[in-house]
Amino acid sequence: MGSMKRSRSCRILAAVGGLEAKLERNSTTTFVMSLVIPVLCLLCVPFLVYRRPTLEWLQTIRVTAGIGSVESPEDKSLGGLLPPGFDESSCLSRYQAALYRKASPHKPSPFLVEKLRRYEALHRKCGPNTELYNRSIQQLESDHSTGPMECNYVVWIPHYGLGNRVMSIVSGFLYALLNDKVLLIHVDQDMEDLFCEPFPDTSWVLPKDFPIENLGEFEGDATLSYGKLIRDKIINNDMRFATKVTLPAYVYLHLPWYSKEWDRLFYCEDAQQMLRKIPWLLLRTDEYFVPSLFLVDEYAEELQQLFPERTTVFHHLVRYLFHPTNTVWGYVMRYYQGYLAKADERIGIQIRIFPLVPIPFETMLNQIINCTLSQHILPAIDPQEPAAAPSNAAKVKAVLVTNLNSGYHDRLRDMYYEHSTTTGEVITVHQPSHEKQQHTDQRSHNVKAWSEITLLSFSDVLVTTAWSTFGYVAQGLGGLKPWILPRHPRPGVACVQAVAVVAHTCLDSGASIGAVKMVNGVELHHGALKRRWDEKGCLNHGAAHIHQRCGDVGAIASPAQPPRPPIGRKLLTLSAMDLDAAASVVPPVTVFLEGRSICHRVCLDKHTSYESLAKALRRIFVDVDEGDERGEGGGKELQLSNAVPGHVVAYEDMEDDLLLAGDLNWKDFVRVAKRIRIIPAKASRRKHRGGQSTV
């Protein structure tokens, strides 16, 4: 159809040319020519612009961005990462995104490329609505299994924000890859039409008619939770040796940051061998647990072949799996062409402030300015001179700011709008959105977040706050070596550059098995001691700690050496029987009300719910009668949000992070809460008397 229309347009142009020649020989018809030719040219326009430019066409030219330009990559498959066989128009970003990013110095290993092609064949064979998938669903509905089937699955369940979701999907995919399982992701409405399908001729989206319902409500106390099954001795890891055994139809892996030690036995090698027998694994996590997989001996050799550079795991896999859909790519391209394309250099600044661990606005703004000036990312201004007209040859730097609020953007914009730079450079400052609050449950919010992550990955220089999954994903996509703004900067050091081109992770050696935190290779301590996962891999302390805990908690094998205690904790040697008893012993926690010098202690195990705790806090701090256990005004039921009027109830967990109480189920809260803090709600966010106060 396209070739027919092109030939038709050519015939029309030829006719126009012939008519023009005749008219030139007949001067009396010049007026007619001036009318006919424009009309015929207008008729040609629809045929000339009908076809959308193809990737092949884009790769034959420079993609011009004002003064600068980006050369089209010679290898659109990213060194073999991306498979052939896709309809390129169905996901334009898959091959076009590389046109806007810096060339990666890291090439995937041939072993990884071959492994990915084998996985894609497995996914086509076992993907949704295939015969083997339907057979596996029948087994799932039977409520039991006797061992692995021809097709075995990992079903990923979303948890927390978009950055956490991307990181945890990458972790789940690598786990599936190592175990010859098929990864399917549960997509709610808030994630629809965000990501292109990563595997050709199949889908990774879990079908809507999946027989297990309410996946988003699964928690650690789910009936078929791995930790619960092990703790209650319904299954044990010795079953890995059995040839004939009845197993659950599926096992739920509860691995968010607040999971319990029984759940984290998942990271032990014998658990991996036993779980290989289960046809369906349901995985819920918000963590990037890839480093923990490197600590499993039987994975070590294959992981070394897959990723000779260990720090490139996320870089390769996130570029393989995640591509914005055409809808999201439209947002990205419109903004890029409108605000960033004409710049000589693009600087991304990503700022993540945690509401319960606030950093004063001016403190963070000064840290950003000090970092960008001291590292010559942005030029200084002359505060005594107003902005003068720049020369036509002035270098243009575009700054892309991403943050929930617009304050940082506004101050940086005014700074460079109102004053000239000392270098003569022109600085433009842009921010695509300012949502004020995170709304992960809304698709529109996630579309903007994914668009901004993609735009940040186009940066030439990236500056990001520590502990930001948002910045980490952008860093991995772009293969960037960012400047990190630590949460606790040393005097005179506003930021530190990451030690690798792609971000690092670290193991929390002071927490339970396999706990992983993002630090971007810079901030290595937060509460408990952190150990960096550098080019040589995880340090021995982290590995020893995890394996010792596998032996202690599971009571499978006693370590040859006495277990090394986690930093800052007393060493306890418990048998498996002792652990059951110890689990019921919860020490009292200290409760602080900000502004008061006297603290109180509360035994959480004496309470059965948040409502019960709210009543106790009301009696302690508001001095009402025991019989008056209602909220202020209107007889509202007493909850944590109105237990102490004008305040919110937060808690410090085992890592000294301050979090809002009420987000976890009660049992998990009792398990992780180390200290309770009651802090004033911000006046601007507080509702009227009798309403709830929120942070």
XYZ file of C-alpha atoms in Angstrom:
695
model
C 0.000 0.000 0.000
C 2.837 2.421 0.900
C 4.737 1.728 -2.347
C 1.573 2.252 -4.426
C 0.997 5.631 -2.772
C 4.631 6.645 -3.253
C 4.514 5.739 -6.978
C 1.238 7.652 -7.323
C 2.809 10.719 -5.723
C 5.797 10.444 -8.080
C 3.500 10.292 -11.107
C 1.714 13.413 -9.891
C 5.017 15.257 -9.434
C 6.140 14.144 -12.902
C 2.912 15.457 -14.338
C 3.500 18.727 -12.526
C 7.006 18.920 -14.002
C 5.692 18.273 -17.523
C 2.981 20.839 -17.123
C 5.510 23.385 -15.886
C 7.709 22.834 -18.965
C 4.780 23.344 -21.308
C 3.680 26.446 -19.496
C 7.143 27.932 -19.711
C 6.855 27.661 -23.517
C 3.539 29.436 -23.456
C 3.823 32.709 -21.584
C 0.141 33.466 -22.017
C -0.757 30.685 -19.589
C 1.593 31.758 -16.788
C -1.327 32.803 -14.632
C -2.925 29.339 -14.983
C 0.386 27.728 -13.987
C 0.535 29.797 -10.806
C -2.828 28.351 -9.771
C -2.551 24.729 -10.928
C 0.895 23.869 -9.555
C 0.142 24.837 -5.911
C -3.111 22.874 -6.047
C -1.354 19.753 -7.352
C 1.418 20.126 -4.761
C -1.159 20.244 -1.985
C -2.685 17.047 -3.356
C 0.745 15.381 -3.116
C 1.331 16.251 0.551
C -0.753 13.430 2.125
C 1.109 10.837 0.096
C 4.529 12.299 0.852
C 4.016 12.318 4.658
C 1.888 9.203 4.936
C 4.651 6.867 6.110
C 6.112 7.238 9.594
C 9.927 7.394 9.415
C 11.305 3.902 10.042
C 14.227 3.006 12.277
C 16.290 2.152 9.179
C 15.719 5.687 7.925
C 16.686 7.145 11.290
C 19.908 5.148 11.321
C 21.046 6.617 7.992
C 21.085 10.195 9.264
C 22.140 12.199 12.259
C 19.451 12.821 14.821
C 19.858 16.570 15.113
C 19.284 18.227 18.468
C 19.823 21.895 17.774
C 23.531 22.643 18.064
C 24.414 19.133 19.156
C 23.718 15.844 17.467
C 23.658 12.170 18.337
C 25.059 9.538 16.048
C 22.750 6.606 15.390
C 24.133 3.437 17.022
C 25.531 0.882 14.626
C 24.098 -1.993 16.643
C 20.413 -1.515 17.368
C 20.328 -4.750 19.377
C 22.584 -3.288 22.120
C 25.265 -5.899 21.630
C 22.759 -8.711 21.189
C 20.645 -7.911 24.255
C 17.527 -7.142 22.227
C 16.091 -10.057 20.268
C 15.110 -9.950 16.591
C 11.562 -10.590 15.444
C 9.726 -7.577 16.828
C 7.420 -5.310 14.875
C 9.430 -2.170 15.488
C 6.440 0.136 15.100
C 4.682 -1.600 18.003
C 7.322 -0.281 20.441
C 9.265 2.634 18.974
C 11.381 3.163 22.086
C 12.917 -0.323 21.959
C 15.408 0.746 19.307
C 15.059 4.544 19.294
C 15.896 5.163 22.973
C 19.561 4.381 22.325
C 19.691 7.364 19.954
C 19.291 9.720 22.920
C 21.539 7.986 25.479
C 25.267 7.953 25.879
C 26.880 4.874 24.345
C 27.385 2.193 26.984
C 30.974 1.044 27.544
C 29.665 -2.308 28.788
C 28.929 -5.138 26.381
C 26.800 -8.123 27.395
C 28.645 -11.404 27.523
C 27.999 -13.966 24.737
C 26.830 -16.353 27.452
C 24.162 -13.850 28.595
C 22.976 -13.277 25.025
C 22.674 -17.026 24.426
C 20.874 -17.511 27.759
C 18.355 -14.799 26.868
C 17.584 -16.405 23.501
C 16.965 -19.746 25.252
C 14.719 -18.042 27.778
C 12.683 -16.384 25.021
C 12.106 -19.777 23.413
C 10.969 -21.146 26.787
C 8.619 -18.203 27.293
C 7.073 -18.695 23.855
C 6.499 -22.350 24.646
C 5.101 -21.758 28.144
C 3.617 -18.268 27.956
C -0.001 -17.363 28.697
C -2.705 -19.304 26.860
C -0.339 -21.902 25.431
C -1.174 -25.578 25.833
C 1.542 -26.062 28.454
C 0.392 -22.983 30.372
C -3.187 -24.275 30.447
C -1.931 -27.618 31.673
C -0.011 -25.885 34.466
C -3.152 -23.941 35.412
C -5.042 -27.222 35.753
C -2.359 -28.452 38.134
C -2.576 -25.179 40.084
C -6.327 -25.584 40.514
C -5.842 -29.090 41.925
C -4.417 -27.567 45.146
C -1.368 -29.836 45.219
C 1.666 -30.823 43.210
C 4.120 -33.691 43.142
C 7.071 -31.867 41.630
C 8.112 -29.580 38.796
C 6.325 -29.654 35.464
C 7.536 -29.014 31.941
C 6.727 -25.318 32.478
C 7.286 -23.698 35.877
C 6.533 -20.105 36.807
C 7.447 -17.100 38.940
C 4.523 -14.671 39.297
C 5.659 -11.191 40.311
C 3.290 -9.132 42.502
C 3.758 -5.318 42.646
C 4.752 -3.615 45.885
C 5.453 0.083 46.557
C 6.585 2.681 44.001
C 7.557 2.400 40.358
C 11.305 2.430 41.010
C 10.978 -0.429 43.499
C 8.811 -2.317 41.035
C 11.326 -2.077 38.213
C 14.170 -3.177 40.491
C 12.224 -6.105 41.908
C 11.102 -7.270 38.444
C 14.752 -7.318 37.353
C 15.540 -9.420 40.451
C 12.620 -11.764 39.763
C 13.652 -12.168 36.131
C 17.228 -13.115 37.027
C 15.889 -15.620 39.555
C 13.631 -17.134 36.878
C 16.517 -17.149 34.403
C 18.757 -19.092 36.799
C 16.052 -21.665 37.519
C 14.561 -22.141 34.026
C 11.248 -20.700 35.166
C 8.933 -18.332 33.278
C 8.361 -14.856 34.710
C 4.826 -13.456 34.577
C 3.955 -10.060 36.046
C 0.681 -9.117 37.680
C -0.398 -5.840 36.054
C -3.067 -3.785 37.809
C -4.745 -0.761 36.239
C -2.029 1.515 37.643
C 0.592 -0.240 35.478
C -1.315 -0.710 32.240
C 0.333 0.517 29.025
C 3.621 1.489 30.695
C 6.046 -1.161 29.429
C 6.374 -2.858 26.054
C 6.403 -6.637 25.926
C 10.068 -7.643 26.288
C 9.826 -11.106 24.677
C 8.871 -11.620 21.018
C 5.672 -13.458 20.009
C 4.405 -13.862 23.574
C 3.389 -11.890 26.685
C 4.761 -11.603 30.194
C 1.463 -10.255 31.588
C -0.397 -12.592 33.911
C -3.854 -13.286 32.403
C -6.827 -11.684 34.137
C -8.444 -15.092 34.675
C -5.561 -16.385 36.823
C -7.295 -18.624 39.383
C -5.609 -17.154 42.500
C -7.400 -13.937 43.404
C -6.493 -10.847 45.446
C -2.751 -11.187 44.864
C -2.190 -7.616 46.031
C -3.467 -8.523 49.506
C -0.953 -11.308 50.160
C 1.177 -10.784 53.285
C 3.561 -12.841 55.403
C 0.731 -14.633 57.189
C -0.709 -16.054 53.946
C -1.565 -19.737 54.249
C 1.006 -20.889 51.701
C 3.717 -18.363 52.578
C 7.098 -20.075 52.438
C 8.145 -18.723 55.834
C 4.898 -19.884 57.441
C 5.101 -23.328 55.824
C 8.664 -23.781 57.107
C 7.897 -22.390 60.556
C 4.834 -24.613 60.990
C 6.787 -27.634 59.656
C 4.274 -28.255 56.862
C 7.186 -28.463 54.461
C 10.906 -28.686 55.082
C 13.915 -28.261 52.882
C 14.812 -31.954 53.171
C 11.951 -32.552 50.725
C 14.387 -31.549 48.007
C 15.806 -35.071 48.205
C 12.433 -36.861 48.046
C 11.358 -38.499 44.791
C 7.687 -38.917 45.721
C 6.183 -36.222 47.899
C 2.994 -34.180 47.987
C 3.694 -30.467 47.826
C 1.524 -27.339 47.761
C 0.213 -26.265 44.368
C 2.109 -23.001 44.833
C 4.284 -21.234 47.396
C 4.096 -17.530 48.174
C 7.462 -15.784 48.667
C 7.009 -12.793 50.976
C 10.193 -10.739 50.546
C 9.497 -7.019 51.097
C 11.937 -5.091 53.264
C 9.950 -5.912 56.414
C 9.766 -9.681 55.847
C 10.597 -12.021 58.719
C 13.578 -14.305 59.100
C 11.500 -17.372 58.291
C 10.580 -15.762 54.949
C 14.209 -14.871 54.288
C 15.270 -18.489 54.467
C 14.406 -18.250 50.776
C 17.968 -17.005 50.231
C 19.527 -20.208 51.565
C 20.869 -22.754 49.097
C 18.849 -25.731 50.331
C 15.685 -23.617 50.098
C 16.491 -22.870 46.469
C 16.832 -26.567 45.736
C 13.514 -27.377 47.412
C 11.625 -24.500 45.764
C 12.735 -25.787 42.377
C 10.202 -28.571 42.906
C 7.286 -26.111 43.181
C 5.641 -25.377 39.800
C 4.259 -21.968 40.841
C 6.084 -19.380 42.968
C 4.272 -16.125 43.780
C 6.830 -13.400 44.533
C 6.102 -10.147 46.337
C 9.054 -7.884 47.041
C 10.175 -4.279 46.773
C 13.873 -5.129 47.022
C 16.679 -5.555 44.548
C 17.872 -8.923 45.833
C 20.317 -9.768 43.039
C 23.392 -9.600 45.358
C 21.841 -12.311 47.526
C 21.723 -14.636 44.519
C 25.489 -14.215 44.147
C 25.848 -15.640 47.658
C 24.229 -18.950 46.666
C 27.091 -21.277 45.746
C 25.286 -23.214 43.045
C 24.524 -19.988 41.143
C 28.038 -18.572 41.417
C 29.636 -20.145 38.349
C 26.731 -19.383 36.017
C 26.440 -15.809 37.288
C 30.141 -15.287 36.650
C 29.649 -16.402 33.045
C 26.536 -14.283 32.618
C 28.035 -11.156 34.174
C 31.845 -11.050 34.176
C 31.403 -7.450 35.415
C 29.160 -7.960 38.418
C 28.182 -4.312 38.654
C 26.536 -4.440 35.213
C 23.724 -6.862 36.134
C 21.072 -4.196 36.526
C 22.400 -2.135 33.616
C 22.050 -5.003 31.130
C 18.790 -6.464 32.406
C 16.890 -3.187 32.808
C 17.772 -2.202 29.227
C 16.677 -5.641 28.050
C 13.345 -5.731 29.872
C 12.018 -2.170 30.077
C 10.947 -0.022 27.133
C 8.273 2.700 27.299
C 5.141 1.956 25.300
C 4.324 4.245 22.372
C 1.979 6.191 24.660
C 4.723 6.917 27.189
C 7.295 7.419 24.431
C 5.048 10.143 23.029
C 5.217 11.997 26.377
C 8.987 11.587 26.428
C 9.598 12.763 22.872
C 7.274 15.745 23.081
C 9.028 17.009 26.184
C 12.508 16.225 24.888
C 11.985 17.970 21.563
C 10.264 20.918 23.215
C 12.757 21.631 26.006
C 15.941 19.554 25.831
C 16.827 18.754 22.228
C 18.578 22.029 21.361
C 20.913 21.976 24.356
C 24.617 21.183 23.994
C 24.552 19.329 27.320
C 21.770 17.893 29.458
C 22.018 17.679 33.257
C 19.522 15.587 35.248
C 18.863 16.416 38.908
C 16.656 13.958 40.777
C 15.636 14.821 44.340
C 13.901 12.353 46.662
C 12.895 13.585 50.112
C 11.338 11.108 52.534
C 8.488 12.778 54.469
C 9.331 11.117 57.773
C 13.066 11.754 57.443
C 12.841 15.345 56.213
C 15.730 17.490 55.070
C 15.099 21.250 55.284
C 14.469 22.757 51.856
C 17.264 25.327 52.078
C 19.724 22.649 53.254
C 19.021 20.429 50.267
C 18.979 23.377 47.836
C 22.373 24.532 49.091
C 23.721 20.997 48.798
C 22.549 20.795 45.162
C 24.078 24.182 44.315
C 27.358 23.409 46.118
C 27.610 20.052 44.348
C 26.928 21.335 40.854
C 29.257 24.337 41.266
C 32.147 22.519 42.952
C 32.123 19.736 40.356
C 31.792 22.231 37.478
C 28.476 20.698 36.407
C 26.831 24.128 36.340
C 28.515 27.535 36.173
C 28.514 30.171 38.880
C 26.483 33.360 38.521
C 27.447 36.974 38.997
C 24.931 38.192 41.608
C 25.924 41.814 41.026
C 25.091 41.757 37.332
C 21.618 41.249 35.817
C 21.208 38.745 33.039
C 22.683 40.031 29.788
C 21.897 38.904 26.269
C 24.111 35.881 25.506
C 26.158 35.578 22.352
C 24.935 33.385 19.524
C 27.884 31.055 20.156
C 27.065 30.577 23.861
C 26.933 26.991 25.082
C 23.472 25.896 26.227
C 22.970 23.554 29.167
C 19.480 22.209 29.880
C 18.768 21.140 33.462
C 15.984 18.592 34.011
C 14.718 18.591 37.608
C 12.489 15.780 38.895
C 10.862 16.085 42.300
C 7.369 15.865 43.729
C 7.447 19.608 44.417
C 8.467 22.546 42.240
C 10.505 24.534 44.769
C 13.959 23.339 43.696
C 13.150 23.925 40.033
C 11.807 27.401 40.733
C 14.859 28.522 42.693
C 17.357 27.150 40.168
C 15.386 28.636 37.280
C 15.242 32.080 38.895
C 18.910 31.900 39.761
C 19.949 31.505 36.126
C 17.122 33.585 34.673
C 17.880 36.675 36.717
C 21.701 36.621 36.508
C 24.374 36.026 33.906
C 26.793 33.145 34.320
C 30.486 33.775 34.823
C 31.283 31.532 31.848
C 28.796 33.060 29.441
C 26.880 29.770 29.215
C 23.088 29.769 28.951
C 21.316 27.604 31.557
C 17.690 26.569 31.105
C 15.855 24.742 33.890
C 12.824 22.515 33.331
C 10.566 20.233 35.380
C 7.938 18.061 33.645
C 5.638 17.575 36.653
C 5.236 18.315 40.350
C 2.694 15.902 41.796
C 3.259 17.045 45.426
C 2.513 13.533 46.697
C 3.347 10.061 45.456
C 0.305 8.301 43.973
C 1.616 4.910 42.913
C -1.926 3.556 42.740
C -2.780 5.968 39.882
C -1.788 5.166 36.324
C -1.431 8.831 35.339
C 1.136 9.301 38.107
C 3.100 6.246 36.965
C 3.048 7.402 33.326
C 4.674 10.675 34.395
C 7.150 8.868 36.642
C 8.198 6.454 33.882
C 8.472 9.321 31.403
C 10.713 11.280 33.767
C 12.903 8.259 34.540
C 13.381 7.830 30.787
C 14.183 11.523 30.308
C 16.731 11.386 33.137
C 18.424 8.461 31.409
C 19.141 10.793 28.450
C 21.333 12.999 30.664
C 24.984 13.645 30.003
C 25.487 14.240 33.737
C 23.189 12.930 36.483
C 22.906 14.234 40.051
C 20.658 12.263 42.382
C 19.905 11.918 46.074
C 21.001 8.771 47.870
C 18.578 5.930 48.508
C 16.498 6.799 45.457
C 15.162 3.914 43.395
C 13.861 6.495 40.890
C 17.380 7.748 40.228
C 18.833 4.245 40.322
C 16.614 3.047 37.456
C 17.515 6.118 35.360
C 21.176 5.505 36.120
C 20.956 1.883 35.034
C 19.084 2.685 31.818
C 21.573 5.371 30.852
C 24.705 3.567 32.022
C 25.596 6.743 33.896
C 28.136 7.449 36.635
C 26.105 9.848 38.774
C 26.981 12.362 41.432
C 25.284 11.347 44.676
C 23.917 13.769 47.275
C 24.418 11.880 50.575
C 21.798 12.166 53.260
C 24.547 12.965 55.789
C 27.239 14.850 53.834
C 30.667 15.386 55.338
C 31.773 19.005 55.820
C 32.958 20.424 52.533
C 31.723 17.424 50.508
C 28.335 18.163 48.960
C 28.323 15.129 46.661
C 30.436 12.140 45.678
C 30.619 10.451 42.305
C 29.600 6.790 42.162
C 32.563 4.437 41.974
C 31.244 2.586 38.930
C 29.537 3.536 35.684
C 26.456 1.684 36.864
C 25.032 1.793 40.345
C 26.090 -0.430 43.206
C 24.034 -2.148 45.819
C 24.941 -3.232 49.286
C 23.894 -5.891 51.725
C 22.518 -4.863 55.071
C 24.694 -7.037 57.266
C 22.879 -5.876 60.381
C 19.436 -7.041 59.293
C 17.930 -10.384 58.467
C 18.859 -12.728 55.679
C 19.309 -11.151 52.274
C 18.215 -7.620 53.125
C 19.329 -5.317 50.304
C 19.404 -1.535 50.232
C 20.222 0.816 47.388
C 23.124 3.167 48.059
C 24.404 3.947 44.559
C 27.891 3.044 45.717
C 28.238 6.022 48.035
C 26.327 6.113 51.294
C 27.400 2.913 53.003
C 25.871 3.263 56.448
C 22.418 3.992 57.734
C 21.721 2.673 61.211
C 23.294 -0.728 60.789
C 26.671 -1.129 59.095
C 26.449 -1.425 55.308
C 28.858 -3.386 53.156
C 29.453 -2.282 49.598
C 29.068 -4.806 46.795
C 32.035 -3.707 44.685
C 33.765 -5.070 41.597
C 35.086 -7.993 43.653
C 31.623 -8.971 44.814
C 30.094 -9.108 48.289
C 32.504 -8.887 51.193
C 33.004 -12.006 53.269
C 31.231 -10.548 56.277
C 27.966 -10.207 54.411
C 28.213 -13.688 52.917
C 29.131 -15.272 56.226
C 26.271 -13.520 57.988
C 23.671 -14.766 55.542
C 24.860 -18.340 55.561
C 25.165 -18.377 59.343
C 21.578 -17.215 59.619
C 20.514 -19.958 57.209
C 22.008 -22.502 59.594
C 20.701 -20.874 62.771
C 17.115 -20.214 61.745
C 16.538 -23.309 59.683
C 18.317 -25.678 62.079
C 19.462 -27.600 59.007
C 23.176 -27.683 59.674
C 25.268 -26.076 62.364
C 28.090 -23.879 61.092
C 31.582 -25.064 61.823
C 32.483 -21.743 63.454
C 30.401 -19.846 65.988
C 28.083 -17.463 64.138
C 29.296 -13.900 63.935
C 26.781 -11.517 65.466
C 25.160 -8.757 63.416
C 26.724 -5.387 64.155
C 25.256 -3.735 67.219
C 23.341 -6.801 68.418
C 24.032 -9.320 71.124
C 24.885 -12.838 69.945
C 22.129 -15.348 70.693
C 22.535 -19.048 69.999
C 19.072 -20.549 69.581
C 17.859 -23.907 68.441
C 14.881 -24.240 66.158
C 12.671 -25.110 69.150
C 13.960 -22.082 71.058
C 13.137 -19.831 68.134
C 9.428 -20.588 68.364
C 9.442 -19.512 71.985
C 11.684 -16.525 71.340
C 9.375 -15.286 68.597
C 6.662 -14.688 71.171
C 8.904 -12.522 73.374
C 8.716 -8.877 72.322
C 10.583 -6.311 74.434
C 8.766 -3.096 75.316
C 9.346 -0.127 73.021
C 9.989 3.463 74.051
C 7.418 6.075 73.024
C 8.532 9.678 72.558
C 6.201 12.647 72.169
C 8.107 15.459 70.516
C 8.360 18.477 72.841
C 8.168 16.456 76.047
C 11.208 15.413 78.064
C 9.582 12.334 79.598
C 9.172 9.175 77.540
C 7.004 6.119 78.125
C 7.320 2.422 77.409
C 4.648 0.275 75.771
C 4.528 -3.503 75.426
C 3.278 -4.032 71.889
C 2.687 -7.742 72.442
C 0.009 -6.775 74.986
C -1.994 -5.141 72.214
C -3.851 -6.889 69.421
C -4.281 -4.109 66.871
C -3.484 -0.518 65.947
C -6.798 0.543 67.507
C -5.707 -0.929 70.836
C -2.396 0.929 70.632
C -4.225 4.155 69.730
C -6.334 3.886 72.893
C -3.216 3.430 75.007
C -1.516 6.451 73.440
C -4.643 8.535 74.008
C -4.676 7.606 77.710
C -0.962 8.338 78.099
C -0.687 11.656 76.289
C -4.152 13.229 76.213
C -5.183 12.328 79.767
C -8.749 11.338 78.962
C -10.750 8.937 81.073
C -10.425 5.278 80.231
C -14.056 5.208 79.251
C -13.591 8.025 76.722
C -11.951 6.169 73.871
C -13.505 8.018 70.969
C -11.821 10.417 68.608
C -12.247 14.156 68.678
C -15.591 15.415 67.507
C -18.341 13.549 65.722
C -17.724 10.301 67.604
C -15.151 9.077 65.089
C -13.542 5.750 65.934
C -10.158 6.221 67.611
C -7.240 5.439 65.301
C -3.529 6.208 65.212
C -4.236 9.198 62.992
C -6.285 10.932 65.684
C -4.959 9.300 68.854
C -2.904 12.389 69.750
C -4.563 15.431 68.137
C -2.321 17.412 65.821
C 0.271 14.640 65.688
C 1.076 11.570 63.651
C 2.427 8.284 64.973
C 5.656 7.075 63.424
C 8.127 4.367 64.352
C 11.809 3.588 63.932
C 12.533 0.142 62.535
C 15.609 -2.040 63.049
C 17.546 0.086 60.567
C 16.642 3.345 62.331
C 14.444 4.426 59.409
C 11.492 6.556 60.508
C 8.259 5.309 58.949
C 4.555 6.042 59.283
C 2.806 3.583 61.596
C -0.168 1.728 60.159
C 1.206 0.692 56.771
C 2.181 -2.837 57.857
C -0.125 -5.477 59.208
C -0.110 -5.516 62.996
C 2.063 -8.608 63.468
C 4.791 -7.303 61.192
C 4.669 -3.918 62.906
C 5.215 -5.560 66.304
C 8.116 -7.454 64.844
C 10.042 -4.520 63.339
C 9.125 -1.501 65.521
C 12.045 -0.521 67.754
C 10.847 2.895 68.925
C 7.643 4.936 68.534
C 7.781 8.674 67.902
C 4.762 10.987 67.963
C 5.540 14.052 65.889
C 3.534 17.173 65.011
C 1.690 17.161 61.709
C 2.551 20.054 59.419
C 0.081 22.866 59.948
C -0.440 23.305 56.213
C -1.431 19.691 55.826
C -3.610 19.404 58.945
C -7.355 19.149 58.585
C -9.976 20.751 60.778
C -10.559 19.732 64.368
C -12.090 16.263 64.431
C -10.516 15.238 61.131
C -7.475 13.125 60.493
C -3.970 14.552 60.447
C -1.739 13.169 57.745
C 1.868 13.558 56.748
